[in-house]
Every structure is written in C-alpha cells, then in structure tokens.
Coordinates of C-alpha atoms and ligand atoms in Angstrom, one line a residue:
M906 CA -6.1 27.1 16.5
L907 CA -8.5 24.3 17.2
K908 CA -6.9 21.0 16.4
L909 CA -8.6 18.1 15.1
K910 CA -8.4 15.4 17.8
L911 CA -9.1 11.9 17.0
S912 CA -10.6 9.2 19.0
N913 CA -10.5 5.3 18.8
F914 CA -13.6 3.6 17.6
I915 CA -14.3 0.4 19.8
G916 CA -17.3 -1.5 20.0
G917 CA -19.1 0.8 17.9
E918 CA -18.5 3.8 19.9
F919 CA -15.8 6.6 19.7
A920 CA -13.8 5.9 23.0
S921 CA -11.7 8.1 25.3
L922 CA -8.2 6.9 26.3
E923 CA -7.0 5.5 29.6
E924 CA -4.2 7.7 29.7
N925 CA -4.6 11.1 28.1
L926 CA -1.6 10.8 25.6
Y927 CA -1.8 12.0 21.9
I928 CA 0.8 12.2 19.3
D929 CA 1.1 15.4 17.1
N930 CA 0.1 15.1 13.4
Y931 CA 1.3 17.2 10.7
D932 CA 0.2 18.5 7.5
P933 CA 3.2 17.7 5.5
S934 CA 2.7 20.5 2.9
I935 CA 3.1 23.4 5.4
G936 CA 5.0 21.4 7.9
K937 CA 2.8 22.2 11.1
V938 CA 0.6 20.2 13.4
Y939 CA -3.1 20.2 12.8
A940 CA -4.4 17.0 14.4
Q941 CA -3.9 14.9 17.4
I942 CA -3.8 11.2 17.3
P943 CA -4.5 9.0 20.3
D944 CA -1.2 7.4 21.4
S945 CA -3.2 4.1 22.4
S946 CA -1.7 1.4 24.7
E947 CA -2.1 -2.2 25.5
H948 CA -5.2 -1.3 27.5
E949 CA -7.1 0.0 24.3
I950 CA -5.9 -2.9 22.1
N951 CA -7.3 -5.1 24.7
L952 CA -10.7 -3.4 24.9
A953 CA -10.9 -3.6 21.0
V954 CA -10.1 -7.0 20.8
E955 CA -12.8 -7.9 23.4
A956 CA -15.3 -5.9 21.3
A957 CA -14.2 -7.9 18.0
Q958 CA -14.4 -11.2 19.8
K959 CA -17.7 -10.6 21.1
A960 CA -19.0 -9.2 17.5
F961 CA -17.2 -12.3 15.9
H962 CA -19.9 -14.6 17.2
T963 CA -22.9 -13.0 15.4
W964 CA -21.0 -11.8 12.3
S965 CA -19.3 -14.9 11.5
K966 CA -22.8 -16.3 11.2
T967 CA -24.5 -13.5 9.4
P968 CA -25.5 -14.5 6.0
C969 CA -23.2 -13.4 3.1
S970 CA -25.9 -11.3 1.3
T971 CA -26.3 -9.5 4.7
R972 CA -22.6 -8.7 4.9
A973 CA -22.6 -7.8 1.2
Q974 CA -25.4 -5.6 1.6
I975 CA -23.7 -3.4 4.3
M976 CA -20.5 -3.5 2.5
Y977 CA -22.2 -2.0 -0.6
R978 CA -23.8 0.7 1.6
I979 CA -20.3 1.4 3.0
A980 CA -19.0 2.2 -0.4
D981 CA -22.0 4.2 -1.5
I982 CA -21.7 6.5 1.4
L983 CA -18.1 6.8 1.2
E984 CA -18.7 7.8 -2.8
S985 CA -21.1 10.4 -1.8
K986 CA -18.2 12.0 0.3
L987 CA -15.3 11.3 -2.2
D988 CA -14.4 15.2 -2.3
E989 CA -14.4 15.5 1.4
F990 CA -12.2 12.3 2.1
A991 CA -9.9 13.2 -1.0
M992 CA -9.4 16.4 0.6
A993 CA -8.5 14.9 4.1
E994 CA -6.4 12.5 2.7
S995 CA -4.3 15.1 0.6
K996 CA -3.9 17.3 3.6
D997 CA -2.9 14.3 6.0
Q998 CA -0.6 12.6 3.4
G999 CA 0.8 15.5 1.4
K1000 CA -0.1 13.9 -1.8
T1001 CA -1.8 15.9 -4.5
L1002 CA -5.7 16.1 -4.4
E1003 CA -5.8 14.9 -7.7
F1004 CA -4.2 11.7 -6.9
A1005 CA -6.3 11.2 -3.9
K1006 CA -9.4 11.9 -6.0
N1007 CA -8.5 9.7 -8.8
V1008 CA -6.8 6.9 -7.1
D1009 CA -6.8 6.8 -3.1
I1010 CA -10.5 7.2 -2.6
P1011 CA -12.1 5.4 -5.7
R1012 CA -9.9 2.4 -5.0
S1013 CA -11.0 2.5 -1.4
I1014 CA -14.7 2.4 -2.5
Y1015 CA -13.9 -0.3 -4.9
N1016 CA -12.4 -2.5 -2.4
F1017 CA -15.8 -2.7 -0.5
R1018 CA -17.6 -3.1 -3.8
Y1019 CA -15.2 -5.7 -4.9
F1020 CA -15.3 -7.9 -1.9
A1021 CA -19.0 -7.4 -1.5
G1022 CA -19.6 -8.9 -5.0
H1023 CA -17.0 -11.6 -4.4
I1024 CA -18.7 -13.1 -1.5
L1025 CA -22.0 -13.3 -3.3
H1026 CA -20.3 -15.3 -6.1
M1027 CA -18.1 -17.6 -4.4
E1028 CA -18.2 -21.2 -5.3
E1029 CA -16.9 -24.1 -3.6
K1030 CA -16.0 -27.3 -5.1
A1031 CA -17.2 -30.9 -4.1
T1032 CA -15.6 -34.0 -5.4
V1033 CA -16.9 -37.7 -5.7
M1034 CA -14.4 -40.4 -5.4
D1035 CA -14.4 -43.7 -7.3
N1036 CA -16.2 -45.6 -4.2
G1037 CA -18.9 -42.6 -4.1
Y1038 CA -17.5 -41.0 -1.0
L1039 CA -18.0 -37.3 -1.3
N1040 CA -15.4 -34.5 -0.2
Y1041 CA -16.1 -31.1 0.3
V1042 CA -14.6 -27.9 2.0
Q1043 CA -15.9 -26.0 4.7
R1044 CA -14.8 -22.6 4.7
S1045 CA -14.8 -20.7 8.2
P1046 CA -13.8 -17.0 9.3
L1047 CA -10.7 -17.4 11.4
G1048 CA -11.8 -14.7 14.3
V1049 CA -10.4 -11.5 15.1
A1050 CA -7.8 -10.1 12.7
G1051 CA -5.2 -7.5 13.1
L1052 CA -4.9 -5.3 10.5
I1053 CA -1.9 -2.8 10.2
S1054 CA -1.3 -0.3 7.5
P1055 CA 1.2 2.2 6.1
W1056 CA 1.1 5.8 5.4
N1057 CA 1.6 6.0 1.7
L1058 CA -2.0 5.0 0.4
P1059 CA -3.8 5.3 3.8
L1060 CA -7.4 4.5 3.3
Y1061 CA -6.8 2.5 -0.1
L1062 CA -4.5 0.0 1.7
L1063 CA -6.4 0.0 5.0
T1064 CA -9.7 -0.7 3.3
W1065 CA -7.9 -3.4 1.0
K1066 CA -7.3 -5.4 4.4
I1067 CA -10.9 -4.4 6.1
A1068 CA -13.2 -5.2 3.2
P1069 CA -12.0 -8.8 2.6
C1070 CA -11.7 -9.5 6.4
I1071 CA -15.4 -8.3 7.0
A1072 CA -16.5 -10.0 3.9
A1073 CA -15.1 -13.3 5.0
G1074 CA -16.9 -13.0 8.2
C1075 CA -13.9 -12.0 10.6
T1076 CA -14.1 -9.0 12.7
C1077 CA -11.0 -6.8 13.1
V1078 CA -8.8 -4.6 15.2
A1079 CA -7.3 -2.2 12.9
K1080 CA -4.1 0.1 13.3
P1081 CA -3.6 2.5 10.7
S1082 CA -0.2 4.3 10.5
E1083 CA 0.2 7.1 12.9
F1084 CA 1.2 9.6 10.4
T1085 CA -2.1 9.1 8.3
S1086 CA -5.2 8.3 10.7
V1087 CA -7.5 10.8 9.6
T1088 CA -9.5 9.2 6.8
A1089 CA -9.7 5.9 8.8
Y1090 CA -11.3 8.0 11.7
M1091 CA -13.7 9.4 9.3
L1092 CA -14.6 6.1 7.8
C1093 CA -15.7 4.9 11.3
D1094 CA -18.7 7.3 10.9
I1095 CA -19.6 5.8 7.7
F1096 CA -19.3 2.4 9.3
K1097 CA -22.1 3.7 11.8
Q1098 CA -24.4 5.1 9.1
A1099 CA -23.9 2.1 7.2
G1100 CA -25.3 -0.1 9.9
L1101 CA -22.1 -2.2 10.4
P1102 CA -22.9 -4.0 13.7
E1103 CA -20.8 -2.7 16.6
G1104 CA -17.4 -4.3 17.3
V1105 CA -17.0 -5.7 13.7
V1106 CA -14.5 -3.0 12.9
N1107 CA -12.5 -1.5 15.8
M1108 CA -10.1 1.3 15.0
V1109 CA -7.3 1.8 17.3
F1110 CA -4.6 4.7 16.6
G1111 CA -1.2 4.7 17.7
K1112 CA 2.4 3.9 17.3
G1113 CA 3.7 0.9 15.8
P1114 CA 6.0 -0.3 18.8
K1115 CA 3.1 0.5 21.2
A1116 CA -0.2 -0.2 20.0
G1117 CA 1.0 -2.1 17.1
Q1118 CA 3.0 -4.6 19.0
A1119 CA 0.5 -5.1 21.6
L1120 CA -2.0 -6.2 18.5
V1121 CA 0.4 -8.4 16.9
S1122 CA 1.4 -10.2 20.2
H1123 CA -2.3 -10.3 21.5
P1124 CA -3.1 -14.2 22.1
K1125 CA -6.7 -13.7 21.1
V1126 CA -5.7 -12.5 17.4
P1127 CA -4.8 -15.5 15.4
L1128 CA -4.1 -13.5 12.0
I1129 CA -2.1 -10.5 11.2
S1130 CA -2.4 -8.8 7.8
F1131 CA 0.6 -6.1 7.7
T1132 CA 1.7 -3.8 5.1
G1133 CA 4.8 -1.7 5.7
G1134 CA 8.4 -1.8 5.8
T1135 CA 10.7 -4.8 5.5
V1136 CA 12.4 -4.3 8.7
T1137 CA 8.9 -3.9 10.6
G1138 CA 7.6 -7.1 8.8
K1139 CA 10.6 -8.9 10.0
K1140 CA 10.0 -7.8 13.5
L1141 CA 6.2 -8.6 13.2
N1142 CA 7.0 -12.2 12.1
E1143 CA 9.6 -12.9 14.9
T1144 CA 6.5 -12.1 17.3
C1145 CA 4.1 -14.2 15.1
A1146 CA 5.9 -17.3 14.6
P1147 CA 6.2 -18.8 17.9
L1148 CA 2.5 -18.0 18.3
F1149 CA 1.7 -20.0 15.1
K1150 CA -0.3 -16.9 13.8
K1151 CA -1.3 -16.6 10.2
V1152 CA 0.5 -13.6 8.6
S1153 CA 0.4 -11.7 5.4
L1154 CA 3.5 -9.5 4.8
E1155 CA 3.2 -6.8 2.2
L1156 CA 6.6 -5.2 2.5
G1157 CA 9.1 -3.0 0.7
G1158 CA 10.2 -2.7 -3.1
K1159 CA 12.7 -1.4 -5.3
N1160 CA 11.3 -2.2 -8.8
A1161 CA 12.9 -2.5 -12.1
N1162 CA 11.4 -0.9 -15.1
I1163 CA 13.0 -2.5 -18.2
I1164 CA 12.8 -0.5 -21.5
F1165 CA 13.8 -2.2 -24.8
E1166 CA 14.6 -0.5 -28.0
D1167 CA 11.5 -2.0 -29.6
C1168 CA 9.1 -0.3 -27.2
D1169 CA 6.3 2.2 -27.9
F1170 CA 8.9 4.9 -27.0
E1171 CA 6.5 7.7 -26.2
K1172 CA 4.1 5.6 -24.1
A1173 CA 7.4 4.1 -22.3
V1174 CA 8.6 7.5 -21.3
D1175 CA 5.5 9.1 -20.2
T1176 CA 4.4 6.0 -18.3
S1177 CA 7.9 5.8 -16.4
I1178 CA 7.5 9.2 -15.3
R1179 CA 4.0 8.2 -13.8
A1180 CA 5.9 5.0 -12.4
A1181 CA 8.6 7.1 -10.8
F1182 CA 7.0 10.2 -9.3
S1183 CA 3.3 9.4 -8.7
N1184 CA 2.5 10.0 -5.0
Q1185 CA 6.1 11.5 -4.7
G1186 CA 7.4 8.3 -5.5
E1187 CA 6.1 6.9 -2.1
I1188 CA 4.4 3.9 -3.6
C1189 CA 5.8 0.3 -2.9
L1190 CA 5.3 -0.3 -6.7
C1191 CA 7.0 2.7 -8.1
G1192 CA 9.8 1.8 -10.8
S1193 CA 12.7 3.5 -9.3
R1194 CA 15.3 1.5 -11.1
I1195 CA 15.0 2.2 -15.0
F1196 CA 17.1 0.0 -17.2
V1197 CA 17.0 1.2 -20.8
Q1198 CA 18.7 -0.6 -23.8
K1199 CA 21.9 1.0 -24.7
S1200 CA 20.8 1.9 -28.5
I1201 CA 18.1 4.2 -27.0
Y1202 CA 19.8 5.1 -23.9
K1203 CA 20.6 8.7 -25.0
K1204 CA 17.4 9.2 -26.7
F1205 CA 15.4 8.0 -23.7
L1206 CA 17.3 10.5 -21.2
E1207 CA 16.8 13.4 -23.8
S1208 CA 13.1 12.8 -23.7
F1209 CA 12.7 11.7 -20.1
V1210 CA 14.8 14.4 -18.2
P1211 CA 13.0 17.5 -19.6
K1212 CA 9.7 16.1 -19.2
V1213 CA 10.7 15.2 -15.4
R1214 CA 11.9 18.9 -14.9
Q1215 CA 8.3 20.3 -16.2
L1216 CA 6.5 18.3 -13.3
V1217 CA 5.2 21.0 -11.0
V1218 CA 6.1 20.4 -7.3
G1219 CA 3.9 22.4 -4.9
D1220 CA 0.5 23.2 -3.3
P1221 CA -1.0 19.6 -3.2
R1222 CA -4.5 21.2 -3.7
D1223 CA -3.5 23.1 -7.0
P1224 CA -4.7 21.1 -10.1
K1225 CA -1.5 22.0 -11.9
T1226 CA 0.8 20.3 -9.2
K1227 CA 2.2 16.5 -10.0
V1228 CA 4.4 16.2 -7.1
G1229 CA 3.1 17.0 -3.4
A1230 CA 4.9 16.9 -0.1
L1231 CA 6.6 14.0 1.5
I1232 CA 5.2 12.4 4.4
S1233 CA 7.5 14.0 7.2
K1234 CA 10.4 15.9 7.8
Q1235 CA 12.5 12.9 8.8
H1236 CA 11.5 11.1 5.6
M1237 CA 12.4 14.0 3.7
E1238 CA 15.9 14.2 5.0
K1239 CA 16.2 10.4 4.6
V1240 CA 15.5 10.9 0.9
L1241 CA 17.8 14.0 0.5
G1242 CA 20.5 11.6 2.4
Y1243 CA 20.3 9.4 -0.6
I1244 CA 20.6 12.0 -3.2
E1245 CA 23.8 13.0 -1.3
L1246 CA 25.0 9.3 -1.1
A1247 CA 24.5 9.0 -5.0
K1248 CA 26.9 12.1 -5.5
Q1249 CA 29.6 10.5 -3.4
E1250 CA 28.9 7.3 -5.3
G1251 CA 29.8 9.2 -8.4
G1252 CA 26.3 9.7 -9.7
V1253 CA 25.4 12.3 -12.1
I1254 CA 22.2 14.4 -10.9
E1255 CA 20.5 15.0 -14.5
C1256 CA 17.8 16.9 -12.7
G1257 CA 16.4 17.9 -9.4
G1258 CA 18.7 16.9 -6.4
K1259 CA 17.4 19.3 -3.7
R1260 CA 14.7 20.3 -1.4
K1261 CA 12.1 22.4 -3.2
Q1262 CA 11.8 25.7 -1.2
L1263 CA 8.4 27.3 -1.8
D1264 CA 7.3 30.7 -0.4
G1265 CA 4.6 31.6 1.9
E1266 CA 2.1 29.1 3.4
F1267 CA 4.4 26.2 2.0
S1268 CA 7.9 27.5 3.1
D1269 CA 8.3 24.7 5.7
G1270 CA 6.6 22.0 3.6
Y1271 CA 8.5 18.9 3.0
F1272 CA 8.9 19.1 -0.9
V1273 CA 11.7 17.5 -2.7
E1274 CA 12.5 17.9 -6.5
P1275 CA 12.0 15.1 -8.7
T1276 CA 15.5 13.7 -9.2
V1277 CA 17.0 11.6 -11.8
I1278 CA 20.6 10.0 -11.1
T1279 CA 22.9 8.5 -13.9
N1280 CA 26.2 7.2 -14.1
I1281 CA 25.8 4.9 -11.1
E1282 CA 26.4 1.4 -10.7
P1283 CA 23.3 -0.9 -10.2
S1284 CA 25.0 -2.4 -7.2
C1285 CA 25.2 1.0 -5.5
R1286 CA 23.3 1.5 -2.4
V1287 CA 21.2 4.1 -4.2
A1288 CA 20.3 1.8 -6.9
Q1289 CA 19.7 -1.4 -4.5
E1290 CA 17.8 0.2 -1.4
E1291 CA 14.2 1.4 -1.2
I1292 CA 14.2 5.3 -1.3
F1293 CA 10.6 5.6 -1.2
G1294 CA 10.8 9.2 -2.6
P1295 CA 10.7 11.2 -6.1
V1296 CA 14.3 9.6 -6.9
V1297 CA 15.3 7.3 -9.7
T1298 CA 18.4 5.8 -11.2
V1299 CA 18.9 5.1 -14.8
H1300 CA 21.1 2.6 -16.2
P1301 CA 22.0 1.2 -19.8
F1302 CA 22.0 -2.5 -20.5
E1303 CA 22.9 -4.3 -23.9
T1304 CA 21.2 -7.7 -23.9
E1305 CA 17.9 -9.4 -22.7
E1306 CA 20.0 -11.7 -20.3
E1307 CA 21.7 -8.5 -18.8
A1308 CA 18.4 -6.8 -18.3
I1309 CA 17.0 -9.8 -16.5
D1310 CA 20.1 -10.1 -14.2
L1311 CA 20.1 -6.6 -13.4
A1312 CA 16.6 -6.5 -12.5
N1313 CA 16.8 -10.0 -10.4
N1314 CA 19.9 -8.6 -8.7
N1315 CA 18.2 -6.8 -5.7
Q1316 CA 16.9 -8.0 -2.3
Y1317 CA 13.2 -7.0 -3.0
G1318 CA 11.0 -8.8 -5.3
L1319 CA 7.7 -6.8 -5.6
S1320 CA 6.8 -5.8 -9.1
C1321 CA 8.5 -4.9 -12.5
S1322 CA 7.5 -3.3 -15.9
V1323 CA 8.7 -4.7 -19.0
W1324 CA 8.3 -2.3 -22.3
S1325 CA 8.8 -4.1 -25.6
E1326 CA 6.4 -4.6 -28.7
N1327 CA 8.1 -7.9 -29.3
G1328 CA 5.4 -10.2 -27.6
K1329 CA 7.7 -13.2 -27.4
R1330 CA 10.4 -11.2 -25.8
A1331 CA 8.2 -9.6 -23.4
R1332 CA 6.7 -12.7 -22.2
R1333 CA 10.2 -14.5 -21.6
V1334 CA 11.5 -11.5 -19.8
A1335 CA 8.2 -11.3 -17.6
E1336 CA 8.5 -15.1 -16.9
S1337 CA 12.1 -14.8 -15.7
I1338 CA 11.8 -11.9 -13.2
Q1339 CA 11.7 -12.8 -9.7
V1340 CA 8.7 -10.6 -8.4
G1341 CA 5.1 -10.9 -7.6
Y1342 CA 3.8 -8.9 -10.4
V1343 CA 5.0 -7.9 -13.9
W1344 CA 3.4 -5.1 -16.0
V1345 CA 4.0 -5.6 -19.7
N1346 CA 3.6 -2.1 -21.4
C1347 CA 1.9 -0.6 -18.6
W1348 CA 2.2 0.2 -14.8
M1349 CA 0.1 -0.3 -11.8
V1350 CA -3.0 -1.5 -13.6
R1351 CA -4.8 -3.8 -10.8
D1352 CA -7.5 -6.4 -11.4
L1353 CA -8.4 -7.3 -7.8
R1354 CA -9.1 -10.9 -8.7
V1355 CA -5.4 -12.0 -9.4
P1356 CA -2.7 -12.7 -6.4
F1357 CA -1.0 -9.6 -5.2
G1358 CA 2.0 -9.8 -3.2
G1359 CA 6.0 -10.2 -3.1
V1360 CA 8.9 -12.5 -3.1
K1361 CA 12.3 -12.5 -1.4
Q1362 CA 12.2 -9.4 1.1
S1363 CA 9.3 -7.9 -0.3
G1364 CA 6.7 -10.1 1.4
I1365 CA 4.9 -13.4 2.5
G1366 CA 1.6 -14.2 1.3
R1367 CA -0.8 -13.0 -1.5
E1368 CA -3.8 -10.9 -1.5
G1369 CA -6.6 -10.3 -3.9
G1370 CA -9.9 -11.9 -4.6
E1371 CA -9.8 -15.7 -3.5
Y1372 CA -6.3 -15.4 -2.1
S1373 CA -7.8 -12.9 0.5
M1374 CA -10.7 -15.2 1.2
N1375 CA -8.1 -18.0 1.8
F1376 CA -6.2 -15.8 4.4
F1377 CA -9.2 -14.7 6.4
T1378 CA -10.9 -18.2 6.5
E1379 CA -9.8 -21.7 7.4
Q1380 CA -10.7 -24.5 5.0
K1381 CA -11.8 -27.9 6.6
S1382 CA -12.0 -30.9 4.3
I1383 CA -14.8 -33.2 5.0
C1384 CA -15.2 -36.7 3.7
L1385 CA -18.6 -38.3 3.8
A1386 CA -18.9 -42.0 3.5
N1387 CA -21.9 -43.2 1.2
Ligands
LIG2657 P1 6.3 0.9 8.7 O1 6.7 -0.4 8.7 O2 7.2 1.9 9.2 O3 4.8 1.2 9.2 C1 3.8 0.5 8.9 C2 2.7 0.3 10.0 O4 3.5 -0.6 11.1 C3 2.5 1.3 10.8 O5 0.9 1.3 11.1 C4 3.3 1.4 12.0 O6 2.8 2.2 13.1 C5 3.2 -0.2 12.4 N1 4.4 -0.6 13.1 C6 5.6 0.1 13.0 N2 6.3 -0.8 14.0 C7 5.4 -1.7 14.4 C8 5.6 -3.0 15.6 N3 7.0 -3.2 16.1 N4 4.5 -3.7 15.7 C9 3.7 -3.5 15.1 N5 3.2 -2.5 14.0 C10 4.3 -1.7 13.7 O7 6.2 1.3 7.0 P2 5.6 2.8 6.5 O8 6.9 3.6 6.6 O9 4.5 3.2 7.1 O10 5.4 2.6 5.0 C11 6.3 2.6 4.1 C12 6.8 1.2 3.7 O11 5.6 0.4 3.4 C13 7.6 0.9 2.6 O12 8.8 0.0 2.8 C14 6.7 0.3 1.4 O13 7.4 -0.2 0.2 C15 5.9 -0.5 2.1 N6 4.6 -0.7 1.5 C16 4.4 -1.9 0.9 C17 3.3 -2.2 0.2 C18 2.9 -3.5 -0.4 O14 1.9 -3.8 -1.0 N7 3.8 -4.3 -0.7 C19 2.3 -1.2 -0.1 C20 2.7 0.0 0.6 C21 3.8 0.4 1.4

C-alpha cells in the first residue's frame, strides 16, 4: 500500500531530509501504519531557523493590515477544506470525525481570524506626566519563535500558537507532535496558497528529544511556546532558563468538577459526561476528578453511570460514535494500567474498565471503554495523576470547604468546573480554587480574549488575546521630554 510521506516545509518549500530517516505514523483506530513522518535532526532545524530569521526582517515590518489580510485568507481557505481536514485529523489522531468537524478545525480557522482581527484593533496607551513629559510603549516582535505542540488537539493547538506569532510580526519554526503531523503538513499548502511570504512559518517534523530539543536549545530562537506534558515542560525549562529565553508552558491537568446539591442536575450530569469523555478524555481540560455533594451522590451515579454505558465506542467516522481510539498502543496500555491500579487501590469499577475489542477493520484499534471509578480515596494515585484517557473517579463531599480542599489538593492547577444555582456560593468557590480557568455551570467555553494557562505544575504564562501579544512582542517604554 502506498503510504503518505510527509516533508518538512522550510523557506516556503517542501524540503528533503539530510538523512533519509522517517518515523512510522499509525492510524490509531486500526492500529496500522499509514504515513511516514520526517525524523528531522539539528540540520533541518538549523535550516528552518535560518529561513525564519531571513523572513523576519521583512515580516516584522509588514503592516498589520497586510498581515491580517493574509491571515484572513488562510482562515478562508482552511474553512473551504473543513471536511478534508476533519477527516485527516480523525484518521491521524483517532478522534471522532464529529469532534474534529465541530471543534478542532472550526477552532483552528477561528484562531487565524481572531488574531487577524486582534491586531487590527490593538491600542497602545500613552501617558502625560505632571511635567508634560510623554511616555509611550513601543511594541516590537521578538524574532524567531519555537512552537511545540502535542497530539491531542493537533491543528487546534498548533494554530493557537502560529496565529498570534505571525500576527505579532514574529516568524517561527513549528514542531508538531510526531504522533499527529498530517494536518500541520496540509496547512503548509494553505500558507502557500494564501500568499504567506516564504520562511514566515517553517514546519519541521520529528521527535521531541531530537528535533524538538534542537529547536529549544537553538541560540537564535529567543522564545519558546510549548504545550505538552509537565515532565517535558520541566526539561524544556531547564534548557531555556540559562539561555534567558522567554517561555510559555501549557502543561498537564487533573481537573476537578464540583457538583453541589443545588445544581441544575440534568445539565450537570450531561456536561460532566462531555467534560470527562470528549476526545476520549484526551483534553488537558477534561474534568476527570468529579466531586459530588453527599446528598445527591447516589442520585448522581444512578443517572451518570447508565448514560456513560450508552456512549458508543468505535469507528471514529461513524456519526453514532462518541468515543474514538486512543492515540497509541503505548498510551492505551498506560490508561489500562491506571484502571488496574484503581482496582488494587480498592476502587469499584462502575462501568467500563477494559479495552474495547472491536471486529473486522478495527480489531487492532486502541479503544478503551469509558470507565467510572468510585470508592477510591481522593489522595490515591488514580485520583491524583493525569491519566489522559476515558477514565474518571467520582468522590462524595459534605461541605463547600471540603470541596475546595479536595479540588486544591493536587499538583496541577489548570481548570475546574463548579455546578451550583447559588450565585454567591459559585463565586466563592470559583475564587478559592487554585487554577487558571474556572467554569461555572459550563465546561470548555472559551473566549479567546481572556487569559488561558495554568498554575502549579500546569504551567507558566498566559495565552490569549493581548496575553499572547505580550508573549510574542517586547515592550519598550519611551519617555519624551517636552
Ligand atoms: P509531550 O510532552 O510528550 O509532547 C509534546 C510535544 O513536545 C511534542 O511535540 C513532542 O515531540 C515534544 N517534545 C517531547 N520531548 C521534547 C524535548 N525534550 N524537547 C523539545 N520538545 C519535546 O506531550 P503529549 O503527550 O504530546 O501531550 C499530552 C500532554 O499535553 C498532556 O499532559 C496534556 O495535559 C498536555 N496538554 C496541555 C494543554 C494545555 O493547554 N495546558 C493542552 C493540551 C495538552
């Protein structure tokens, strides 16, 4: 069978590799190799940084209106190919086609539109002092950015970095995850069609410790925007700190979902299911630690568990499917390992608990049944560590204070959902939770103008609107005597 073979995109051209090394890329729903990804080395990274540096001279001086016009064109072309991209993302990642069509690709389009609009409407303040001296801020793009993204929301998160980067006037070398590089490769064609000048975005594919590390340690790359695991983020930070690089680290999460007895019950149950199992639970924002007030704990489980059992697991292209395949065999085994650990820790498996074995074409796919675990201490590893799969633990609590303590008793601090119709309580709890983002009576609703990021081991820095602009630019204060 002829396999899809990706090429790096450097200086506006699809480029061959110095060494002819490729990585096998699997379709997780069938467990078979269907594409080959360049296993790029320092050599390719050096070429890409050179191309990005060359492009920076012109791009950083290109008027905002021109940059925005090109970005709107990128968004329009991507929108015209939405179905094609959604199909490719689903095949590459294992996610349902429905999710790719309704979440991944629309958001990727919006990332370009949003930041194109943002730069057209940016304002800078000037201040006049008592003595008449005038202060203003000069904002300059920083240079060549290194953009590194994970496999769970491939194009969504990659474009969340590329769009603000080029809007701000920076150029970049992007390294998508080696597990999900296909839509990034397809996007390069759109860059060409949209007339993005060569070298503004360079895409280098390959492994983290090889191509990724070469990019992070490159002396001509002064800023690194990274989304991925906390362990990797720590390693990156160790490389960047002595080089005084500007870093943004969006890392892991183990997010609490707190459900009070005075919630809108149906809405809380249904949204908790989405928050737990969307994208197979492979979203950093998934609500995987569910805390339910004791008075409604039994009622909650009686409603929640049967609905979870009904979630269809299988062919990601079938519109009935709600849970697709996990990204890799290794990741599936990690997730199943946590379920075994839960059993050893005394947990009760209310539903799911094993690999989902499908027939025919999908018999080797990496499917896991949506799993609900109860009767486990919130301090157990299964309830504390990021599993990043379709597995949740449910715990009872009595008081508001206890719920806050339970939610905060975790190394991560990315997001949290709070369910209560009592506005004062919801606000008190929201303001006491140590995370970067709290949703009250909803989940994963994103306004791109507000800051996004984590506290504790969920990361450093904020992205979104002006926060992304602050990252990709340097701000100099200038004081003029009168
Ligand atoms: P990962 O850390 O394994 O990989 C992320 C990226 O880093 C990949 O492109 C990888 O090739 C690269 N990489 C790996 N080692 C590297 C190194 N030494 N130097 C440079 N680059 C390196 O993460 P993953 O498994 O792809 O993604 C899952 C993780 O991402 C989860 O922990 C999840 O919570 C997190 N995540 C966080 C957010 C957020 O916004 N906070 C969003 C999505 C995913």
